[in-house]
Short mmCIF file of C-alpha atoms and ligand atoms in Angstrom, two decimals:
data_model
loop_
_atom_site.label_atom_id
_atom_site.label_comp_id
_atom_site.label_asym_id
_atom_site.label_seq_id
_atom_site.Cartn_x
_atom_site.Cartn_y
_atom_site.Cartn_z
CA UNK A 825 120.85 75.77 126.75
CA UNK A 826 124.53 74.51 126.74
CA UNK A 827 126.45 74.43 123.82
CA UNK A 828 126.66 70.43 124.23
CA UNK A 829 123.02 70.52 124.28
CA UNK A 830 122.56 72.45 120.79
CA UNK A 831 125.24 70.42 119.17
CA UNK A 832 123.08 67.12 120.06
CA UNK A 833 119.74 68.86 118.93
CA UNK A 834 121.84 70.10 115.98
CA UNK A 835 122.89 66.07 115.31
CA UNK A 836 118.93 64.80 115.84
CA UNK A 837 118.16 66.99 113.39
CA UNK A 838 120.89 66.37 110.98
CA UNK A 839 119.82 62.73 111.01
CA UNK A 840 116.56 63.21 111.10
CA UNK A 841 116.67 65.70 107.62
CA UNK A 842 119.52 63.63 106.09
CA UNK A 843 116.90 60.83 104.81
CA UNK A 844 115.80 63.09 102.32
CA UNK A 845 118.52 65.85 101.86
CA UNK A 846 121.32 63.99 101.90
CA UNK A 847 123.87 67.31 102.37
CA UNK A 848 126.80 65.92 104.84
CA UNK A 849 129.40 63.58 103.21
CA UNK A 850 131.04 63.34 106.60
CA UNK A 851 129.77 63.64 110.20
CA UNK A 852 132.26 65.19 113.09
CA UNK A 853 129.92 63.87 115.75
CA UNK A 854 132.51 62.55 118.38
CA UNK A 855 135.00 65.71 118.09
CA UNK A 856 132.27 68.48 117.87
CA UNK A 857 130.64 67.17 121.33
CA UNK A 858 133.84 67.52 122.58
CA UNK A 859 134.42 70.48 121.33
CA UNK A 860 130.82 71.50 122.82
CA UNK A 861 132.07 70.57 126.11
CA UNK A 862 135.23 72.27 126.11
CA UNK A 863 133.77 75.58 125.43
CA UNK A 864 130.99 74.78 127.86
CA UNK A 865 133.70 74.53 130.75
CA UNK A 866 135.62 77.85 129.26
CA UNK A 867 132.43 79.45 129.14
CA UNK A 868 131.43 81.46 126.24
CA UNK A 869 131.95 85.35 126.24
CA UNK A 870 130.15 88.18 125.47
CA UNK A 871 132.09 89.53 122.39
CA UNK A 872 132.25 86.08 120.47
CA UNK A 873 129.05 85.99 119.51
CA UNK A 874 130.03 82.97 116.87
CA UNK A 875 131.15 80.25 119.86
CA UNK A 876 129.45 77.26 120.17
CA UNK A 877 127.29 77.55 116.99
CA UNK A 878 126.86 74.42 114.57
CA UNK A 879 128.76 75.08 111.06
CA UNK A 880 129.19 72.69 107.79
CA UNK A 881 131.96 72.80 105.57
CA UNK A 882 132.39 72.46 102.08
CA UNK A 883 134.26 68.92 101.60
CA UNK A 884 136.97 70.86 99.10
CA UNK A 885 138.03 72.74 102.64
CA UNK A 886 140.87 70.56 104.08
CA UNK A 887 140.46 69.93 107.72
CA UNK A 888 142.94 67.71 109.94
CA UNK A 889 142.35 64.47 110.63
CA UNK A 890 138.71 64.96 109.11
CA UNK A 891 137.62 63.00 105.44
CA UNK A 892 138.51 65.56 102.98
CA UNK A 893 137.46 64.20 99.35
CA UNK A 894 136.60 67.08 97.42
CA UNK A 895 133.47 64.79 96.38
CA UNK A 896 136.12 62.59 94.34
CA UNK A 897 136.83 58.93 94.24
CA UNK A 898 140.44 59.87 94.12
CA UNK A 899 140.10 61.51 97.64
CA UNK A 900 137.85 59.30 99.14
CA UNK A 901 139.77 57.88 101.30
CA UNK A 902 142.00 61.78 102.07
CA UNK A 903 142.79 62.25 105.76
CA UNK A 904 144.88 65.67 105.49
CA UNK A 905 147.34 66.44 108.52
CA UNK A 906 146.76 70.34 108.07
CA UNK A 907 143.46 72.66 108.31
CA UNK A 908 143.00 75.39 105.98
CA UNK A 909 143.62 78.87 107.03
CA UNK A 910 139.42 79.52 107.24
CA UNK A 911 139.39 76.22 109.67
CA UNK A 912 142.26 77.90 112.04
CA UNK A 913 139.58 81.02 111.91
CA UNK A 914 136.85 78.90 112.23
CA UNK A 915 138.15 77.34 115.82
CA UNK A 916 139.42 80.57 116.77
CA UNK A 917 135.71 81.92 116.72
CA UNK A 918 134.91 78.44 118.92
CA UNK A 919 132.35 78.04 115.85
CA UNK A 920 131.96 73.63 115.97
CA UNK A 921 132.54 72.05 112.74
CA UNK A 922 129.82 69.66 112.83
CA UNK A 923 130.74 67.39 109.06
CA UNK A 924 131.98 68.23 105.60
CA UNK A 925 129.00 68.88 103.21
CA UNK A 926 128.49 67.12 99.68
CA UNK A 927 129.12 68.73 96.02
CA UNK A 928 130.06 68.75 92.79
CA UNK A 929 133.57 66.54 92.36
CA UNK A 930 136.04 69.00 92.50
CA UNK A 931 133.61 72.03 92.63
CA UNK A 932 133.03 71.43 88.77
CA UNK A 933 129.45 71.71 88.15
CA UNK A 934 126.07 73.51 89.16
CA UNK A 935 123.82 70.69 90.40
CA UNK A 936 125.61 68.77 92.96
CA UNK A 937 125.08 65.64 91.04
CA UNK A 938 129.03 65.59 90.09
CA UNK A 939 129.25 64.20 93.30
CA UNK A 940 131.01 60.77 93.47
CA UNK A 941 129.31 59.90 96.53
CA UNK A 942 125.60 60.99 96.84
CA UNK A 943 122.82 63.22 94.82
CA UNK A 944 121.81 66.38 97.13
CA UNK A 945 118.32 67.29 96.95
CA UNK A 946 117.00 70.78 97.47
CA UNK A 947 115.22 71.75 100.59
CA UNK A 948 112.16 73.04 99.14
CA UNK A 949 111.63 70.22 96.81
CA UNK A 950 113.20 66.99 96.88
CA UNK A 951 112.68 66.42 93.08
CA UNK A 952 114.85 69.80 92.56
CA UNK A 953 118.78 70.03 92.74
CA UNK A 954 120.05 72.24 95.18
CA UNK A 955 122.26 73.93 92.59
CA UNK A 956 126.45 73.54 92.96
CA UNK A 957 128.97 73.15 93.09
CA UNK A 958 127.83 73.97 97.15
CA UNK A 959 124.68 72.58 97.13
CA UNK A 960 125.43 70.39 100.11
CA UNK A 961 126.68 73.88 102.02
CA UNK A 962 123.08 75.14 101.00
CA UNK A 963 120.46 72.47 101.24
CA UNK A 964 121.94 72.14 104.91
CA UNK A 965 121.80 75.53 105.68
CA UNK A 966 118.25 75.91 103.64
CA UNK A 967 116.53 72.36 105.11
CA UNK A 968 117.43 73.46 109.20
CA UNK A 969 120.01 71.12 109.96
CA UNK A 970 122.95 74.22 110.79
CA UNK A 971 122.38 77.80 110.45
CA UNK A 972 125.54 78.73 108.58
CA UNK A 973 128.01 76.80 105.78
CA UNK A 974 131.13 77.34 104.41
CA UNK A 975 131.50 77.03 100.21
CA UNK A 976 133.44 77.93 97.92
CA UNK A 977 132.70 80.06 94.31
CA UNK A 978 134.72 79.77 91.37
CA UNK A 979 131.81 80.76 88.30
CA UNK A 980 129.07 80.81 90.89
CA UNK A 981 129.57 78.09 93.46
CA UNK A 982 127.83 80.13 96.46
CA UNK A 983 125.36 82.04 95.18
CA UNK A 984 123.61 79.49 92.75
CA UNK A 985 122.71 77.48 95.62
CA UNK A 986 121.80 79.96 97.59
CA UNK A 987 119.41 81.13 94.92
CA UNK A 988 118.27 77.62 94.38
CA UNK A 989 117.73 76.85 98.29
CA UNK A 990 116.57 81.09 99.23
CA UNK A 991 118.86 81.81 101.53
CA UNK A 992 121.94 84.04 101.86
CA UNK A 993 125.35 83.01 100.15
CA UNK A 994 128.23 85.57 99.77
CA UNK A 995 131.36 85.33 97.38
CA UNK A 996 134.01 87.59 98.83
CA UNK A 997 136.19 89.85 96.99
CA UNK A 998 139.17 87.93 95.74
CA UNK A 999 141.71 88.07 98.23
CA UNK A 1000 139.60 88.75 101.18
CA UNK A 1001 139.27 85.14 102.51
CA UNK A 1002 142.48 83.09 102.48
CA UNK A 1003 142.20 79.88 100.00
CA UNK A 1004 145.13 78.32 101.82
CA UNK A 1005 143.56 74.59 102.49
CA UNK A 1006 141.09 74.97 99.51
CA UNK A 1007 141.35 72.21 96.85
CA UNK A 1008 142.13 74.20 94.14
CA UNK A 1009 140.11 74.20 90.89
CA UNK A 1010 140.26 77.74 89.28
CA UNK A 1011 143.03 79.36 91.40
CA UNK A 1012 142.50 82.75 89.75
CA UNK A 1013 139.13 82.67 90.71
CA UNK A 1014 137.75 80.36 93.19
CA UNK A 1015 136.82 82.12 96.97
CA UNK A 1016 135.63 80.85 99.59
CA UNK A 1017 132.36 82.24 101.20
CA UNK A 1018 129.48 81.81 103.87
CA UNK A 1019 125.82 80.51 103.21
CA UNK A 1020 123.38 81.72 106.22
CA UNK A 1021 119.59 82.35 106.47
CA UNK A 1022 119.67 85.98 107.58
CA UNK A 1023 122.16 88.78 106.06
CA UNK A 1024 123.30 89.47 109.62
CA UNK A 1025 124.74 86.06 110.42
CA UNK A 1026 126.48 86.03 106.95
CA UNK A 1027 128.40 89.55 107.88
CA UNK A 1028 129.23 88.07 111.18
CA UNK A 1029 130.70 84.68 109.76
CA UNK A 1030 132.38 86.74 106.89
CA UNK A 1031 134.08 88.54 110.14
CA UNK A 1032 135.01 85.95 111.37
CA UNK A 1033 136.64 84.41 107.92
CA UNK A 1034 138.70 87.24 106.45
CA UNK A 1035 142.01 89.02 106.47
CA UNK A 1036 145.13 88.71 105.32
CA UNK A 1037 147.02 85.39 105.48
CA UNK A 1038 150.79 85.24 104.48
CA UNK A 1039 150.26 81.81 103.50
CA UNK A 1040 148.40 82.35 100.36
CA UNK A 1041 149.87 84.34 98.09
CA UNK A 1042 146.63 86.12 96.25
CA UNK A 1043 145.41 87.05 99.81
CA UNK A 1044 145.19 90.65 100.35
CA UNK A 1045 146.60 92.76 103.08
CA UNK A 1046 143.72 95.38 102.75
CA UNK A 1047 142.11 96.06 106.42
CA UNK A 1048 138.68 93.51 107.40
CA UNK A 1049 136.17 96.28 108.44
CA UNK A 1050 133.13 95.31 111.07
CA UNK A 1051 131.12 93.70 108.04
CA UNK A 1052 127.95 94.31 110.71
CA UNK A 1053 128.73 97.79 111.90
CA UNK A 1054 126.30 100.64 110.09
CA UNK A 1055 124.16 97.41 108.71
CA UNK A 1056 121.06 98.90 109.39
CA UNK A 1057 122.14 102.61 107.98
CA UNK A 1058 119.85 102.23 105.03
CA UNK A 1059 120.64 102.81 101.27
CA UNK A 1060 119.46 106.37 100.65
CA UNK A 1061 121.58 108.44 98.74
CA UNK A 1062 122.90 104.55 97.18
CA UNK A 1063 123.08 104.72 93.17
CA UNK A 1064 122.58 101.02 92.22
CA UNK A 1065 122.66 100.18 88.87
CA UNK A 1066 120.64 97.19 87.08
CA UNK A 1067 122.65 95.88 83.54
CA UNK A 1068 120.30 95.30 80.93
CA UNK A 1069 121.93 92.03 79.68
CA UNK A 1070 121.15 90.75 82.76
CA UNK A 1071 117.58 90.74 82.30
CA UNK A 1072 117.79 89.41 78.58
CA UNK A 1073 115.61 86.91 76.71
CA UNK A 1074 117.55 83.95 78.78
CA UNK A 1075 116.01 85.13 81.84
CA UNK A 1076 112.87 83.91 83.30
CA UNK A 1077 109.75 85.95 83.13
CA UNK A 1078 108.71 85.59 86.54
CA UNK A 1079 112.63 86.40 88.10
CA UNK A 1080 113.06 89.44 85.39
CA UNK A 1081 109.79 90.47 87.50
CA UNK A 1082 110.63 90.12 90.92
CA UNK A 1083 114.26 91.39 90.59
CA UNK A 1084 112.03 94.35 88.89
CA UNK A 1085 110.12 94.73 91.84
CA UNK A 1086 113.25 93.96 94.38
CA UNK A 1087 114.39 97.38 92.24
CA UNK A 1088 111.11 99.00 93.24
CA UNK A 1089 111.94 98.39 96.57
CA UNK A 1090 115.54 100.05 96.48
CA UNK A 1091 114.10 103.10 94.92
CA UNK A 1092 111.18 103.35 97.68
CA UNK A 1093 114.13 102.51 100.48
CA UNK A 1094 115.61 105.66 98.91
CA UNK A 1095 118.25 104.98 96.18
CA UNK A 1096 117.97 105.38 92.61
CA UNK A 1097 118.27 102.71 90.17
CA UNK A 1098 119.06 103.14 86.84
CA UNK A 1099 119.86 100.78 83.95
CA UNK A 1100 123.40 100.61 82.55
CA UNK A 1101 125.21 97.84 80.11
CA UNK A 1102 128.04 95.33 80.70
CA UNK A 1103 128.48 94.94 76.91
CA UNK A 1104 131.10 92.19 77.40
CA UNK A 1105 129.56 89.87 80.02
CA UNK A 1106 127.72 87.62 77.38
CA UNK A 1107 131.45 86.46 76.43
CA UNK A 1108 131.75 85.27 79.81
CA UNK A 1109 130.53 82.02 80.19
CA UNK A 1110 132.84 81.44 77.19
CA UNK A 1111 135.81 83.11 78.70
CA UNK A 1112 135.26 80.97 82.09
CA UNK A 1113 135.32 77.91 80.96
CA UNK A 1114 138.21 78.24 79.46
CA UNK A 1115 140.18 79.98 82.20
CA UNK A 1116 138.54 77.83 84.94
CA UNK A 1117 139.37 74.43 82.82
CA UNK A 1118 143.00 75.23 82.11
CA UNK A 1119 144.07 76.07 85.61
CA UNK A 1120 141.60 72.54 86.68
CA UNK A 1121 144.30 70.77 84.23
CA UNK A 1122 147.34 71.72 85.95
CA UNK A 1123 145.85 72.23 89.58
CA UNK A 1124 144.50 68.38 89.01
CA UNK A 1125 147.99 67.38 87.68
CA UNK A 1126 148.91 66.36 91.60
CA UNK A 1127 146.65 63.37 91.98
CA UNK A 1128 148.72 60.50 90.27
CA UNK A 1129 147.72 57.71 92.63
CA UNK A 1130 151.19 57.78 94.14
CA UNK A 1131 151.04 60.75 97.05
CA UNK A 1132 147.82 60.46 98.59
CA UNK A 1133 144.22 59.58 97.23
CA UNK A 1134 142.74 57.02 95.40
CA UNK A 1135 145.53 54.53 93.64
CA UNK A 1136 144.41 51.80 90.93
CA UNK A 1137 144.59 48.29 91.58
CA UNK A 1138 144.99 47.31 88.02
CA UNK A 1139 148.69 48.40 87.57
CA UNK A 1140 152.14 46.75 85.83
CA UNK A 1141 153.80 49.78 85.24
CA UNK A 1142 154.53 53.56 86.99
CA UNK A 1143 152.77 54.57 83.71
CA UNK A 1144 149.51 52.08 84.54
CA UNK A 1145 149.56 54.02 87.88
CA UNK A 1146 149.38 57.00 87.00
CA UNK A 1147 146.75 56.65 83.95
CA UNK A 1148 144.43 54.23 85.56
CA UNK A 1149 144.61 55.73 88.94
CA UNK A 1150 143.20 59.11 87.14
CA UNK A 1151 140.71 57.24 84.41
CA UNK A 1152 139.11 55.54 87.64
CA UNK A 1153 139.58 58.06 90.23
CA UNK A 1154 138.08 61.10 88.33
CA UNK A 1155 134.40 61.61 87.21
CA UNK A 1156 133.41 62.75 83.84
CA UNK A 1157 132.99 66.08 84.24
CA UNK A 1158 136.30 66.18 85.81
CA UNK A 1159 137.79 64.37 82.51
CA UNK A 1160 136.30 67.13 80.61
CA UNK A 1161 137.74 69.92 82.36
CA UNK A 1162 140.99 68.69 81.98
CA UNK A 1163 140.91 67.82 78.25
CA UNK A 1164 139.76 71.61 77.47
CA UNK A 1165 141.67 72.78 79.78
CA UNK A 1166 145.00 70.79 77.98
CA UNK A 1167 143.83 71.62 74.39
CA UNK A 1168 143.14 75.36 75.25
CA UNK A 1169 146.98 75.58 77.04
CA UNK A 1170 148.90 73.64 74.27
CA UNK A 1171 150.80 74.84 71.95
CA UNK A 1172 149.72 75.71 68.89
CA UNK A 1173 145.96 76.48 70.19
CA UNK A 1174 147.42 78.78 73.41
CA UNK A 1175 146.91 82.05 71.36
CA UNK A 1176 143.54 81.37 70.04
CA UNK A 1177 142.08 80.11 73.11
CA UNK A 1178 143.88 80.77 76.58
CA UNK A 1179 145.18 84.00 75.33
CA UNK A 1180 141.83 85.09 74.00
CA UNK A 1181 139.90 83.74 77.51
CA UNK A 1182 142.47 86.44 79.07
CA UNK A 1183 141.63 89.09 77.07
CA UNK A 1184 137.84 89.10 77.42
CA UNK A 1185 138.53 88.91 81.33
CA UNK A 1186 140.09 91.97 81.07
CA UNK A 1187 136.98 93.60 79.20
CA UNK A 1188 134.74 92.24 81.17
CA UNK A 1189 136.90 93.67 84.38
CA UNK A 1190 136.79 96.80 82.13
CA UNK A 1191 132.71 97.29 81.67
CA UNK A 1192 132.28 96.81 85.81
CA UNK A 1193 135.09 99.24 86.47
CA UNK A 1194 133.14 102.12 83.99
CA UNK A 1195 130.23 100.92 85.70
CA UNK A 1196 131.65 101.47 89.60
CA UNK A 1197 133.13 104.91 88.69
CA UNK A 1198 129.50 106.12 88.86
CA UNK A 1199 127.38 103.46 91.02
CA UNK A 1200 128.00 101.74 94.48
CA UNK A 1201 126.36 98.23 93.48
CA UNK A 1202 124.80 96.41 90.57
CA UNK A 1203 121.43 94.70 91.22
CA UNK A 1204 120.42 91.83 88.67
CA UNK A 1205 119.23 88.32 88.97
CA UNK A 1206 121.71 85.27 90.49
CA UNK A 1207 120.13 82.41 88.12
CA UNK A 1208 118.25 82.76 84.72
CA UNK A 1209 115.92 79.74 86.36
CA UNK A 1210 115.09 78.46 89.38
CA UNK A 1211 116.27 75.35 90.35
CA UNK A 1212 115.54 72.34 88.08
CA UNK A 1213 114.89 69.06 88.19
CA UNK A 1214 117.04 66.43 89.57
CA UNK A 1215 118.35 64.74 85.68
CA UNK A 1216 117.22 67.41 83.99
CA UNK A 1217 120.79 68.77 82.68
CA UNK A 1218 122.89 66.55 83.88
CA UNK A 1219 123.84 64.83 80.34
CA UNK A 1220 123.76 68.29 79.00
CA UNK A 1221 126.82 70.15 79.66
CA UNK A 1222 126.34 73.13 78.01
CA UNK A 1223 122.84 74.09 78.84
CA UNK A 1224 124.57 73.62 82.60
CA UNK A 1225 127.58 75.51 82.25
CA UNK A 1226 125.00 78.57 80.58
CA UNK A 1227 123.25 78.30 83.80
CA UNK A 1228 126.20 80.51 85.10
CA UNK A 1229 125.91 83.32 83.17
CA UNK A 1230 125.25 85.62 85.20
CA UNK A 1231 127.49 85.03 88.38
CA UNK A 1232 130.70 84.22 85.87
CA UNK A 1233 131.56 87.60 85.14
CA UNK A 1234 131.85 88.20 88.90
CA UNK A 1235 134.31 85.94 89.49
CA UNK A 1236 136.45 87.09 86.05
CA UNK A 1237 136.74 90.24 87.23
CA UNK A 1238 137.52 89.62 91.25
CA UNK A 1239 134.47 91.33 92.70
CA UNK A 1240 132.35 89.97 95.35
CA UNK A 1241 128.37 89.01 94.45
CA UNK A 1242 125.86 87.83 97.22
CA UNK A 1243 122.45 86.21 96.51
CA UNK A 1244 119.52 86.61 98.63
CA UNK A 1245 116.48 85.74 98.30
CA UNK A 1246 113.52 87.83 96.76
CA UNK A 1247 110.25 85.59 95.56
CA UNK A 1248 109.43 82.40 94.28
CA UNK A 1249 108.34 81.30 90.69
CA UNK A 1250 106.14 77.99 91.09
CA UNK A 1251 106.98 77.53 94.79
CA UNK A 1252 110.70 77.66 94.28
CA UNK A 1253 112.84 80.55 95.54
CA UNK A 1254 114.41 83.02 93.43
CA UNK A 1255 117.82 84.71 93.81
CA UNK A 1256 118.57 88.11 93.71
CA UNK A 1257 122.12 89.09 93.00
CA UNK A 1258 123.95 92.27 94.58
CA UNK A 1259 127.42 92.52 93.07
CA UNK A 1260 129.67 95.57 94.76
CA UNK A 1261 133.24 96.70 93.80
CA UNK A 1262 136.21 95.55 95.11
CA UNK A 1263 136.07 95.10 98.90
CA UNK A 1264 133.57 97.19 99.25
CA UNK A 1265 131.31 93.94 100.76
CA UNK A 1266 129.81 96.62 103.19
CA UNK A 1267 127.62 98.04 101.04
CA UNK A 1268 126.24 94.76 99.60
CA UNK A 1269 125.39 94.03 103.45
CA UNK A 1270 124.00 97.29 103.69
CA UNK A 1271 121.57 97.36 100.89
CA UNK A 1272 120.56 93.38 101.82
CA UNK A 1273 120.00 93.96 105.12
CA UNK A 1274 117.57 96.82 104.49
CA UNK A 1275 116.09 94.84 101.47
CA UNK A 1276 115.45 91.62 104.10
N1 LIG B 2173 129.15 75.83 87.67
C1 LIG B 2173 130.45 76.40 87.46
C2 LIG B 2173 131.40 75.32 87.01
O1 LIG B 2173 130.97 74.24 86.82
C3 LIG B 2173 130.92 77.08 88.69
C4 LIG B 2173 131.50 76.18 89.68
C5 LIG B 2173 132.05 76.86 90.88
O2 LIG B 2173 131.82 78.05 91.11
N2 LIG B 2173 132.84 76.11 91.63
O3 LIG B 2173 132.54 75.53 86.82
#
């Protein structure tokens, strides 16, 4: 098969799936069969093992002269004239960009339906969201349209809709992926990760994703290792430890079970398992959405209808501009982030709520770091539920932002967190979450790959 023949199977798919997905914001049809011709005439070589295959990007990645809107009214019309540092990697590995992929506006949310532009279904039921804020990235990747996705994870962003969708989504260490070209929400936080079906295409598109990049200031100069060398080593000898809040009352009966059994598994495979406590993370969802929502204020402070984006019609004055452009251009969730965000960084309320946010991200760091001086990975569940329905939530903000409680704390404390998938509970699949210590991704790998 030639690469320009898998990108066209890849697009009659795409449209065939779309009807009822609905995943891609944008298509890249033209460029990627050029692209699949180009690297058909190079020839593809043995050691890049990436070139030629189909991937889907998360529209919050910028990439040149390619619709870039974040899933925002106030982008929708955002041509950038740069790629981000992950799309310079992504060409480099002659993997084809085949469209940007639908979430929430902004990344805010965990349902996709934040989206200015369409409602994402999930691939196993079309009644279900796929999860967000990458639930484009996943319903793609889960539905058979392209075998790998790029998202992004600020509180959860990757592996929620991986859970949601069973497949594999991995949240890097912070640092280890460059977010130069990401549409910042939470800068502290937010990472940018694969989505695959198998653990050994995720390790490979991690490879390909990584290192240091001097034009992002958070990146790390820390050495990429072969995420896919000693994969199928095994995790005897591993000491994994399972937190008991994570398998409190808010957890679902039948995902406390199979992340239980998943345990079971690692024990038979040859690695103890013993229960430990993160006393702290219960403050996180707390803690997150105030960090996340005061660096959303200022990140957001850019789009004023004037320098690129969406710019209101209905204007007599700079002021008019500026306020309408933003009342129309940004969503309601978006609107809410930033007032929280404002009130928690003003005067007067900075100590008791910004200040406070900081401190319980330091005890939550805290806890993980006690708990890594004596284990090489937590095991727990990604999601307290599978995914729900389509409406469900959606006027209920803080039954959704609760929905993150248990991949927040990851993100707080900079360490990286895959899901993979490990049962279903009424036909939907259920998520389980492997959370290792700083750059230490390998074992994560390691233990899912011999858990697959
Ligand atoms: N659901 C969380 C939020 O709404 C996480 C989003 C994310 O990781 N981008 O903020």
């Amino acid at each position: 098969i030639t690469v320009v023949e898998l990108i066209e199977e890849t697009f009659d798919r795409i449209k065939e799936v779309e009807t009822d997905i609905d995943s891609f914001i944008t298509l890249n049809e033209k460029k990627a069969l050029e692209m699949a011709k180009a690297i058909d005439e190079k020839g593809v070589s043995e050691e890049n093992i990436l070139a030629g295959l189909p991937i889907g990007i998360k529209d919050n990645i910028v990439t040149k002269d390619l619709l870039t809107t974040a899933a925002s009214k106030i982008l929708y019309n955002f041509e950038p004239i740069y790629d981000a540092t992950v799309m310079d990697k992504v060409y480099q590995s002659d993997m084809i960009p085949v469209g940007k992929l639908n979430m929430d506006e902004f990344a805010m949310g965990g349902s996709t339906e934040n989206s200015y532009f369409k409602k994402t279904k999930n691939a196993w039921d079309q009644t279900k969201v796929p999860g967000g804020s990458s639930g484009g990235s996943a319903a793609a990747v889960a539905s058979g349209q392209i075998p790998l996705s790029l998202g992004t994870d600020t509180g959860g962003s990757i592996r929620q809709p991986a859970a949601f969708n069973g497949i594999v989504g991995m949240k890097p260490t912070y640092g280890r992926v460059s977010r130069f070209g990401l549409i910042a929400f939470g800068s502290s936080l937010d990472q940018i990760g694969p989505l695959t079906r198998t653990v050994r295409d995720n390790a490979l598109a991690l490879n390909a994703i990584s290192g240091f990049d001097e034009k992002d200031g958070t990146s790390s100069g820390k050495s990429v290792p072969d995420f896919t060398a000693g994969l199928d080593s095994g995790v005897k000898g591993m000491k994994i430890a399972l937190p008991k809040e994570y398998l409190d009352e808010g957890v679902d009966s039948d995902i406390k079970e199979a992340v239980l059994k998943a345990a079971d598994t690692f024990r038979k495979l040859g690695a103890t398992v013993e229960e430990v406590s993160l006393p702290h993370s219960k403050y996180g969802v707390a803690a997150y959405y105030i960090i996340a929502s005061s660096e959303a204020s200022s990140n957001l402070q850019r789009y004023d209808g004037i320098r690129y984006g969406y710019r209101s019609e209905n204007a007599a004055t700079l002021e008019d501009v500026y306020v309408n452009s933003r009342s129309e251009g940004f969503g309601d969730e978006v609107k809410r982030r930033i007032m929280l965000g404002t009130f928690s960084l003003s005067a007067g309320y900075y100590d008791a709520f910004f200040k406070k946010a900081a401190q319980v991200r330091t005890l939550i760091r805290e806890d993980f770091k006690k708990v890594f001086a004596d284990y090489d990975l937590i095991l727990g569940p990604t999601t307290p539920t599978v995914a729900f329905g389509l409406g469900e939530k959606i006027d209920d903000p803080v039954t959704m932002y609760s929905n993150d409680v248990l991949t927040i704390p990851v993100n707080l404390a900079g360490l990286p967190g895959m899901s993979l998938p490990c049962g279903f509970s009424n036909d939907l699949p259920i998520g389980l979450q492997l959370i290792g210590n700083h750059f230490d991704e390998k074992t994560i790998y390691k233990a899912a790959y011999s858990f697959e």
